[in-house]
Short mmCIF file of C-alpha atoms in Angstrom, two decimals:
data_model
loop_
_atom_site.label_atom_id
_atom_site.label_comp_id
_atom_site.label_asym_id
_atom_site.label_seq_id
_atom_site.Cartn_x
_atom_site.Cartn_y
_atom_site.Cartn_z
CA UNK K 230 -4.90 72.72 -44.35
CA UNK K 231 -5.31 76.48 -44.27
CA UNK K 232 -8.99 77.03 -43.03
CA UNK K 233 -10.15 80.68 -42.37
CA UNK K 234 -13.03 80.75 -39.44
CA UNK K 235 -14.82 84.49 -39.86
CA UNK K 236 -16.67 85.67 -36.75
CA UNK K 237 -15.21 85.91 -33.49
CA UNK K 238 -18.46 84.43 -30.89
CA UNK K 239 -18.80 81.16 -29.27
CA UNK K 240 -19.30 79.48 -31.74
CA UNK K 241 -16.00 80.95 -34.48
CA UNK K 242 -14.21 80.48 -31.14
CA UNK K 243 -14.77 76.62 -30.78
CA UNK K 244 -14.06 75.55 -34.34
CA UNK K 245 -11.31 77.62 -34.56
CA UNK K 246 -9.68 75.77 -31.09
CA UNK K 247 -10.57 72.48 -32.18
CA UNK K 248 -8.79 72.89 -35.15
CA UNK K 249 -5.92 74.46 -33.95
CA UNK K 250 -5.63 71.52 -31.70
CA UNK K 251 -6.31 69.08 -35.14
CA UNK K 252 -2.80 71.22 -36.05
CA UNK K 253 -4.71 72.92 -38.74
CA UNK K 254 -3.02 76.39 -39.87
CA UNK K 255 -6.41 78.58 -38.62
CA UNK K 256 -7.16 81.67 -38.67
CA UNK K 257 -10.32 83.61 -36.91
CA UNK K 258 -10.49 86.67 -38.40
CA UNK K 259 -13.56 89.53 -36.74
CA UNK K 260 -13.48 93.40 -36.36
CA UNK K 261 -14.01 93.55 -32.80
CA UNK K 262 -12.08 90.85 -30.29
CA UNK K 263 -13.84 87.49 -29.10
CA UNK K 264 -14.98 88.55 -25.16
CA UNK K 265 -15.78 92.58 -26.22
CA UNK K 266 -18.79 93.69 -25.33
CA UNK K 267 -19.87 94.37 -29.23
CA UNK K 268 -19.71 90.37 -29.52
CA UNK K 269 -23.20 88.42 -29.45
CA UNK K 270 -21.48 86.17 -27.17
CA UNK K 271 -21.04 88.74 -24.57
CA UNK K 272 -24.24 89.59 -23.03
CA UNK K 273 -26.16 86.31 -23.17
CA UNK K 274 -28.15 84.86 -19.93
CA UNK K 275 -25.07 82.57 -19.95
CA UNK K 276 -27.18 79.09 -19.32
CA UNK K 277 -26.09 75.71 -20.49
CA UNK K 278 -29.80 75.96 -21.44
CA UNK K 279 -29.51 71.74 -22.60
CA UNK K 280 -33.51 71.19 -22.36
CA UNK K 281 -34.11 74.40 -23.89
CA UNK K 282 -35.69 72.53 -27.73
CA UNK K 283 -38.52 74.60 -27.92
CA UNK K 284 -38.86 77.86 -29.92
CA UNK K 285 -40.03 80.98 -29.33
CA UNK K 286 -43.06 80.28 -32.33
CA UNK K 287 -45.46 77.61 -30.40
CA UNK K 288 -49.30 77.84 -30.72
CA UNK K 289 -51.18 80.25 -29.55
CA UNK K 290 -48.72 83.14 -30.05
CA UNK K 291 -50.04 85.06 -32.83
CA UNK K 292 -52.70 85.67 -30.24
CA UNK K 293 -50.94 86.33 -27.74
CA UNK K 294 -48.67 89.13 -29.83
CA UNK K 295 -50.95 91.77 -29.06
CA UNK K 296 -50.66 91.93 -25.11
CA UNK K 297 -47.10 91.15 -25.55
CA UNK K 298 -46.69 94.30 -27.07
CA UNK K 299 -48.90 96.67 -25.74
CA UNK K 300 -48.40 95.65 -22.46
CA UNK K 301 -46.04 97.42 -20.24
CA UNK K 302 -45.00 94.79 -18.89
CA UNK K 303 -44.63 92.94 -22.29
CA UNK K 304 -41.51 91.36 -23.26
CA UNK K 305 -41.52 92.05 -26.92
CA UNK K 306 -40.80 95.51 -28.45
CA UNK K 307 -41.02 96.57 -32.13
CA UNK K 308 -42.05 100.15 -34.47
CA UNK K 309 -44.97 98.97 -36.63
CA UNK K 310 -43.53 100.95 -38.90
CA UNK K 311 -40.11 98.02 -39.68
CA UNK K 312 -43.58 95.37 -39.91
CA UNK K 313 -43.92 95.43 -44.03
CA UNK K 314 -39.33 94.40 -43.82
CA UNK K 315 -40.53 91.35 -41.42
CA UNK K 316 -42.93 90.24 -42.68
CA UNK K 317 -40.62 88.13 -44.74
CA UNK K 318 -39.42 86.29 -42.19
CA UNK K 319 -41.78 86.75 -39.92
CA UNK K 320 -44.76 85.09 -41.47
CA UNK K 321 -42.55 81.56 -42.13
CA UNK K 322 -42.07 82.42 -38.66
CA UNK K 323 -45.62 82.15 -37.43
CA UNK K 324 -46.53 79.00 -39.85
CA UNK K 325 -44.10 77.17 -37.26
CA UNK K 326 -46.46 77.71 -34.74
CA UNK K 327 -48.13 74.14 -34.70
CA UNK K 328 -47.18 71.07 -32.50
CA UNK K 329 -46.22 69.83 -35.28
CA UNK K 330 -43.79 72.84 -36.00
CA UNK K 331 -42.76 72.20 -32.41
CA UNK K 332 -42.10 68.86 -32.76
CA UNK K 333 -40.14 69.16 -35.44
CA UNK K 334 -37.94 71.79 -34.72
CA UNK K 335 -37.28 69.99 -30.99
CA UNK K 336 -35.80 66.96 -33.14
CA UNK K 337 -33.68 69.68 -35.06
CA UNK K 338 -32.31 71.28 -31.80
CA UNK K 339 -32.00 68.42 -29.30
CA UNK K 340 -28.33 66.52 -30.92
CA UNK K 341 -27.10 70.21 -30.92
CA UNK K 342 -27.97 71.33 -27.30
CA UNK K 343 -29.17 68.54 -25.14
CA UNK K 344 -24.77 67.87 -24.18
CA UNK K 345 -24.27 70.82 -23.99
CA UNK K 346 -22.39 70.64 -20.49
CA UNK K 347 -20.42 68.36 -21.87
CA UNK K 348 -19.68 70.24 -24.97
CA UNK K 349 -18.44 73.06 -23.18
CA UNK K 350 -16.42 71.33 -20.44
CA UNK K 351 -14.45 68.99 -23.29
CA UNK K 352 -13.77 72.39 -24.95
CA UNK K 353 -12.94 73.98 -21.96
CA UNK K 354 -10.27 71.24 -20.54
CA UNK K 355 -7.21 71.92 -19.32
CA UNK K 356 -7.53 75.88 -20.62
CA UNK K 357 -8.03 79.18 -17.68
CA UNK K 358 -11.88 79.50 -19.12
CA UNK K 359 -12.67 75.71 -17.39
CA UNK K 360 -13.15 77.76 -14.61
CA UNK K 361 -16.07 79.50 -15.46
CA UNK K 362 -18.90 76.42 -16.49
CA UNK K 363 -20.85 76.27 -13.15
CA UNK K 364 -23.35 72.84 -12.61
CA UNK K 365 -26.37 73.13 -11.37
CA UNK K 366 -30.58 73.17 -12.16
CA UNK K 367 -31.72 74.99 -14.43
CA UNK K 368 -35.22 76.66 -12.69
CA UNK K 369 -38.64 77.69 -14.76
CA UNK K 370 -40.58 79.27 -11.65
CA UNK K 371 -44.17 80.03 -12.54
CA UNK K 372 -46.46 82.02 -10.34
CA UNK K 373 -48.63 79.09 -9.76
CA UNK K 374 -48.86 75.24 -10.79
CA UNK K 375 -51.91 76.06 -13.62
CA UNK K 376 -49.43 78.39 -15.18
CA UNK K 377 -46.66 75.57 -15.80
CA UNK K 378 -50.26 72.76 -16.52
CA UNK K 379 -50.75 75.66 -19.62
CA UNK K 380 -47.36 74.54 -20.89
CA UNK K 381 -48.40 71.20 -21.09
CA UNK K 382 -47.02 70.67 -24.56
CA UNK K 383 -43.88 72.17 -23.89
CA UNK K 384 -43.46 70.06 -21.26
CA UNK K 385 -44.49 66.89 -22.89
CA UNK K 386 -42.65 67.31 -25.74
CA UNK K 387 -39.29 67.63 -23.53
CA UNK K 388 -40.16 64.69 -21.89
CA UNK K 389 -40.58 62.87 -25.42
CA UNK K 390 -37.07 63.70 -25.76
CA UNK K 391 -35.84 62.33 -22.32
CA UNK K 392 -35.38 65.57 -20.32
CA UNK K 393 -36.18 65.17 -16.61
CA UNK K 394 -37.13 67.29 -14.23
CA UNK K 395 -38.13 68.18 -10.11
CA UNK K 396 -41.97 69.33 -9.23
CA UNK K 397 -40.56 72.24 -6.43
CA UNK K 398 -43.54 74.06 -4.34
CA UNK K 399 -43.39 77.08 -3.17
CA UNK K 400 -41.77 75.85 0.34
CA UNK K 401 -39.21 74.66 -1.28
CA UNK K 402 -38.25 77.33 -3.47
CA UNK K 403 -38.10 79.64 -0.55
CA UNK K 404 -36.08 77.54 1.38
CA UNK K 405 -33.74 77.62 -1.17
CA UNK K 406 -34.21 81.06 -1.67
CA UNK K 407 -36.05 83.07 1.39
CA UNK K 408 -36.00 86.15 -0.50
CA UNK K 409 -38.00 84.87 -3.49
CA UNK K 410 -40.92 87.97 -4.44
CA UNK K 411 -44.39 86.19 -3.87
CA UNK K 412 -44.94 85.96 -7.55
CA UNK K 413 -42.92 83.02 -7.80
CA UNK K 414 -45.03 79.60 -6.39
CA UNK K 415 -43.84 76.82 -8.65
CA UNK K 416 -41.08 75.61 -10.25
CA UNK K 417 -39.62 72.92 -12.67
CA UNK K 418 -35.85 72.61 -12.22
CA UNK K 419 -33.95 70.52 -14.63
CA UNK K 420 -31.42 68.25 -14.28
CA UNK K 421 -28.54 68.56 -16.28
CA UNK K 422 -27.61 72.03 -17.14
CA UNK K 423 -24.88 74.15 -15.96
CA UNK K 424 -24.20 77.60 -16.50
CA UNK K 425 -21.66 79.75 -17.67
CA UNK K 426 -19.88 82.62 -14.48
CA UNK K 427 -18.67 85.43 -16.23
CA UNK K 428 -19.44 84.59 -20.47
CA UNK K 429 -17.01 87.19 -21.70
CA UNK K 430 -13.76 86.41 -19.91
CA UNK K 431 -15.12 82.50 -20.89
CA UNK K 432 -15.05 83.50 -24.49
CA UNK K 433 -11.39 85.37 -24.26
CA UNK K 434 -9.99 82.61 -22.19
CA UNK K 435 -11.01 80.07 -24.94
CA UNK K 436 -9.74 82.39 -27.40
CA UNK K 437 -6.12 82.95 -25.63
CA UNK K 438 -5.92 78.81 -25.89
CA UNK K 439 -7.06 79.17 -29.62
CA UNK K 440 -3.77 81.54 -29.79
CA UNK K 441 -1.76 78.86 -27.69
CA UNK K 442 -2.77 76.43 -29.88
CA UNK K 443 -1.24 78.31 -33.06
CA UNK K 444 -3.92 79.51 -34.16
CA UNK K 445 -3.81 83.54 -35.20
CA UNK K 446 -5.86 86.32 -34.76
CA UNK K 447 -6.32 88.57 -37.43
CA UNK K 448 -8.63 91.97 -36.70
CA UNK K 449 -10.50 93.10 -39.51
CA UNK K 450 -14.27 93.42 -41.41
CA UNK K 451 -14.80 90.39 -43.79
CA UNK K 452 -16.77 92.63 -46.69
CA UNK K 453 -16.51 90.19 -49.60
CA UNK K 454 -16.52 86.19 -50.09
CA UNK K 455 -15.67 84.49 -53.10
CA UNK K 456 -15.64 80.83 -53.98
CA UNK K 457 -12.49 79.69 -56.37
CA UNK K 458 -12.52 77.82 -59.27
CA UNK K 459 -10.42 74.75 -57.58
CA UNK K 460 -12.52 74.16 -54.25
CA UNK K 461 -10.91 76.99 -51.85
CA UNK K 462 -12.46 79.96 -51.27
CA UNK K 463 -11.51 83.73 -50.62
CA UNK K 464 -12.37 86.27 -48.46
CA UNK K 465 -11.69 90.43 -48.97
CA UNK K 466 -11.44 93.00 -45.79
CA UNK K 467 -11.97 96.26 -45.18
CA UNK K 468 -9.52 98.12 -47.01
CA UNK K 469 -8.78 95.81 -49.75
CA UNK K 470 -6.91 92.91 -47.92
CA UNK K 471 -7.40 89.45 -49.65
CA UNK K 472 -6.80 86.07 -47.98
CA UNK K 473 -7.61 82.19 -49.41
CA UNK K 474 -8.00 78.87 -47.35
CA UNK K 475 -8.90 75.17 -48.28
CA UNK K 476 -11.94 76.15 -46.62
CA UNK K 477 -13.95 79.15 -45.16
CA UNK K 478 -16.10 78.67 -41.82
CA UNK K 479 -18.40 81.14 -41.12
CA UNK K 480 -19.40 82.12 -37.81
CA UNK K 481 -20.87 85.76 -38.46
CA UNK K 482 -24.39 85.69 -36.56
CA UNK K 483 -27.30 88.02 -37.75
CA UNK K 484 -24.12 89.67 -40.21
CA UNK K 485 -24.57 86.38 -42.19
CA UNK K 486 -27.04 87.53 -44.84
CA UNK K 487 -24.73 89.17 -46.96
CA UNK K 488 -22.23 87.31 -47.27
CA UNK K 489 -24.19 83.95 -47.74
CA UNK K 490 -25.74 86.07 -50.88
CA UNK K 491 -22.34 86.37 -52.30
CA UNK K 492 -22.72 82.83 -52.69
CA UNK K 493 -26.05 82.49 -53.64
CA UNK K 494 -28.05 81.66 -50.38
CA UNK K 495 -30.90 83.27 -48.99
CA UNK K 496 -29.65 83.17 -44.87
CA UNK K 497 -32.96 84.63 -43.87
CA UNK K 498 -31.45 85.69 -40.63
CA UNK K 499 -33.21 88.15 -38.44
CA UNK K 500 -31.94 90.25 -35.49
CA UNK K 501 -33.65 89.75 -32.78
CA UNK K 502 -32.58 92.04 -30.14
CA UNK K 503 -32.20 90.58 -26.60
CA UNK K 504 -31.11 92.81 -24.02
CA UNK K 505 -29.57 92.28 -19.88
CA UNK K 506 -28.58 94.21 -17.14
CA UNK K 507 -26.20 93.43 -14.66
CA UNK K 508 -26.49 94.39 -10.98
CA UNK K 509 -23.14 94.61 -9.41
CA UNK K 510 -23.07 94.04 -5.68
CA UNK K 511 -27.15 92.87 -5.01
CA UNK K 512 -27.88 91.52 -1.98
CA UNK K 513 -29.33 88.68 -3.06
CA UNK K 514 -28.80 86.56 -6.14
CA UNK K 515 -30.15 82.97 -7.45
CA UNK K 516 -28.59 79.80 -5.84
CA UNK K 517 -28.31 78.38 -9.70
CA UNK K 518 -30.39 80.08 -13.01
CA UNK K 519 -33.84 81.09 -13.13
CA UNK K 520 -36.46 81.34 -15.96
CA UNK K 521 -39.24 83.76 -15.01
CA UNK K 522 -41.46 82.25 -17.52
CA UNK K 523 -44.19 85.15 -17.00
CA UNK K 524 -41.64 87.66 -17.86
CA UNK K 525 -39.48 85.88 -20.27
CA UNK K 526 -36.43 86.62 -19.57
CA UNK K 527 -33.65 84.61 -17.24
CA UNK K 528 -31.86 85.36 -13.84
CA UNK K 529 -28.56 84.03 -13.63
CA UNK K 530 -25.65 84.53 -10.57
CA UNK K 531 -22.44 85.84 -12.41
CA UNK K 532 -18.78 86.66 -11.05
CA UNK K 533 -19.81 91.03 -11.93
CA UNK K 534 -23.28 90.28 -10.45
CA UNK K 535 -26.64 89.05 -10.87
CA UNK K 536 -27.61 89.17 -14.79
CA UNK K 537 -30.99 89.37 -15.98
CA UNK K 538 -31.18 88.40 -19.98
CA UNK K 539 -34.03 87.95 -21.74
CA UNK K 540 -37.25 89.78 -24.13
CA UNK K 541 -37.66 89.98 -27.29
CA UNK K 542 -37.59 93.04 -30.00
CA UNK K 543 -37.52 93.24 -33.54
CA UNK K 544 -35.40 96.22 -34.92
CA UNK K 545 -33.00 97.00 -37.83
CA UNK K 546 -29.61 95.90 -36.69
CA UNK K 547 -27.62 99.31 -36.23
CA UNK K 548 -30.77 100.87 -34.98
CA UNK K 549 -29.55 101.90 -31.07
CA UNK K 550 -31.30 100.39 -28.32
CA UNK K 551 -33.96 101.38 -26.56
CA UNK K 552 -34.36 102.13 -22.62
CA UNK K 553 -37.57 100.53 -22.17
CA UNK K 554 -36.68 97.27 -22.33
CA UNK K 555 -33.88 97.93 -19.58
CA UNK K 556 -36.39 99.69 -17.32
CA UNK K 557 -38.48 96.38 -17.84
CA UNK K 558 -35.72 94.56 -16.88
CA UNK K 559 -35.35 96.21 -13.01
CA UNK K 560 -39.03 96.35 -12.20
CA UNK K 561 -38.92 92.20 -12.77
CA UNK K 562 -35.37 92.06 -11.13
CA UNK K 563 -37.49 93.79 -8.54
CA UNK K 564 -40.61 90.93 -8.56
CA UNK K 565 -37.67 88.72 -8.74
CA UNK K 566 -36.38 89.87 -5.39
CA UNK K 567 -38.49 92.61 -3.34
CA UNK K 568 -35.98 93.96 -1.52
CA UNK K 569 -33.60 94.05 -3.96
CA UNK K 570 -30.58 96.32 -3.78
CA UNK K 571 -27.04 97.01 -5.57
CA UNK K 572 -23.88 99.09 -5.79
CA UNK K 573 -24.52 99.74 -9.66
CA UNK K 574 -25.71 98.22 -12.89
CA UNK K 575 -24.12 97.84 -16.36
CA UNK K 576 -26.88 97.25 -19.13
CA UNK K 577 -26.23 96.14 -23.15
CA UNK K 578 -28.10 95.18 -26.09
CA UNK K 579 -27.01 92.24 -28.56
CA UNK K 580 -28.47 90.90 -31.59
CA UNK K 581 -29.32 87.18 -31.69
CA UNK K 582 -28.81 85.38 -35.13
CA UNK K 583 -32.31 84.17 -35.71
CA UNK K 584 -34.12 82.20 -38.82
CA UNK K 585 -37.57 81.31 -39.03
CA UNK K 586 -37.64 77.76 -37.84
CA UNK K 587 -35.36 78.81 -35.13
CA UNK K 588 -32.66 76.13 -36.49
CA UNK K 589 -28.88 77.31 -37.61
CA UNK K 590 -27.71 77.00 -41.12
CA UNK K 591 -24.83 74.36 -40.49
CA UNK K 592 -23.27 72.76 -43.23
CA UNK K 593 -21.07 72.64 -46.28
CA UNK K 594 -22.58 75.08 -49.23
CA UNK K 595 -23.34 73.10 -52.01
CA UNK K 596 -22.96 76.34 -54.50
CA UNK K 597 -19.12 76.94 -53.04
CA UNK K 598 -17.40 73.74 -51.69
CA UNK K 599 -15.36 75.51 -50.03
CA UNK K 600 -17.54 77.14 -47.84
CA UNK K 601 -19.11 76.13 -44.73
CA UNK K 602 -21.63 78.13 -42.59
CA UNK K 603 -22.75 77.65 -38.88
CA UNK K 604 -24.89 80.68 -37.69
CA UNK K 605 -28.18 81.14 -36.73
CA UNK K 606 -28.36 79.81 -32.74
CA UNK K 607 -31.06 81.97 -32.18
CA UNK K 608 -31.46 82.19 -27.91
CA UNK K 609 -29.22 79.15 -28.21
CA UNK K 610 -25.92 80.94 -29.64
CA UNK K 611 -23.56 80.41 -25.90
CA UNK K 612 -25.66 76.93 -25.79
CA UNK K 613 -24.91 75.17 -28.68
CA UNK K 614 -21.74 77.01 -29.94
CA UNK K 615 -19.09 74.28 -28.75
CA UNK K 616 -21.14 71.43 -30.71
CA UNK K 617 -21.79 73.69 -33.99
CA UNK K 618 -18.26 74.63 -33.84
CA UNK K 619 -16.85 71.07 -33.17
CA UNK K 620 -19.35 70.10 -36.35
CA UNK K 621 -17.87 72.40 -38.83
CA UNK K 622 -14.71 72.14 -37.92
CA UNK K 623 -15.33 68.56 -38.92
CA UNK K 624 -16.63 69.27 -42.28
CA UNK K 625 -14.12 71.47 -42.79
CA UNK K 626 -11.76 68.58 -42.73
CA UNK K 627 -13.72 65.61 -44.09
CA UNK K 628 -14.73 64.68 -41.24
CA UNK K 629 -18.47 63.94 -41.24
CA UNK K 630 -20.53 64.76 -37.78
CA UNK K 631 -21.74 61.85 -36.38
CA UNK K 632 -25.95 63.19 -36.42
CA UNK K 633 -28.17 64.07 -39.42
CA UNK K 634 -27.70 68.07 -40.57
CA UNK K 635 -30.23 67.25 -43.09
CA UNK K 636 -32.48 70.33 -40.54
CA UNK K 637 -29.19 72.99 -41.34
CA UNK K 638 -28.84 72.67 -44.63
CA UNK K 639 -27.81 75.82 -45.53
CA UNK K 640 -29.82 76.57 -48.75
CA UNK K 641 -33.29 75.87 -47.41
CA UNK K 642 -34.22 79.15 -47.91
CA UNK K 643 -32.81 79.77 -51.21
CA UNK K 644 -35.71 79.11 -52.77
#
C-alpha cells in the first residue's frame, strides 16, 4: 500500500517505521529532518510518563491562574493581548476542570500511555535508538507531605487506573541524591517508568531505521491536503509538487489545524509553548527524572547534560521565545541543587499541540476516508508517540486498534 506520513516528530517517525516494517511503500514528509531542534520532539523532558494521565485543567485551576501568571516564579506566561483569540480554546479547556472531567480525560489517556516504556522498547528494538531508553522511577518532589495530600484527587485517579508508587521521606531522598535542596522533603516514586537520554538522537535513530527498512524521506512543507473520489488523498508541497497515496497520516502537531480545515474538520489545537534549558557539565544531576511539583517542570538526566523542561506559555505559533522562562528555569535549577554549577547551557522553546480536552485527534476522517489524523499529544507527545503511531499505522492498513478510539475521534470539535 502507498502511504504518506506527514510530520517527522516522534509520532510520525513511529508510524512510518511500523508501516515500513510491514513492507508498505511509505514516504515521510517534513520541512525539517527528524531529530532537528525545530521538531517539538526535540525539546521534551524525555520522560516516558506512563502515569501522567492527569490533565493540566484540574479543579481549582482558574483560581490559581492569577498567582501563576503574576508571580515572578509562576509557571504560566501569556500576553493579555492574545486572550480574545485564545478564548474559543480556553473556555472548553477550563470546563474540563471538574472531578468528572478529569476522570474522563484520565480514562482516555490511560490506554495510550500506561505501557509507554514497553511501547518504546518494542519500537526501538534492533535499532540504534534502543540505547537511549532507560528504566527507572519517576519521582514527584513535594515541599511536604501536606503538599502531596493537597493533590489527593489526582493520585486517587491514578490509583483507580492501577498505577502504583512508593512514598519517600526526606532522609530517603537525600540518601539517593545528597545535594538535593531543602525545598524538597517528600517524594512519590512511580513504578514502571523510564526516560530517553537524548531525544533528538533517539528520533534520528528511529528515522534511520525507517530508511533502512525501505522508507523514503521527502523534505518539504505540505501546504494542502485533498481527499480524492476513489478514497485516496493528495498532498501538495510548497512549490507545487503533488503526491497521491492510498492513505495519508497527519502527524503535524500544532500545524494540524489548517490541514484539518482542508478536509472539513476543526482541530482546536493550541500551541501551548514549553521551554527547556540543558545544563551541560553540571556538577549534579538527578539519578532518575524528577517532577518538581511546585515549579511545574521536570529535571531529567540526559547525555548532553541535566535538562529542566516545562512551564506553559500561550502565544501565537510564530511569536519569538521569551527570556523570562529561561531565567525561571535557572532559578528552579538552583533550588533543586543550591550549589549547582555548569560549564555551558543550551536553551529551547517548542510548541506543544494541545486540545481543549487534552486528548489527541486519532482516527480516520469520516469526511475524507483516505486521511488518518494522529496529532494533539499535548505534554505527552513523546510518551504516547510509538503507540499512537502504531495505532495510526494500523488504521491506515485496516488493522483496527485493540482499544476504543471514540474519545479521540477527529470530528469531535466540528460542531
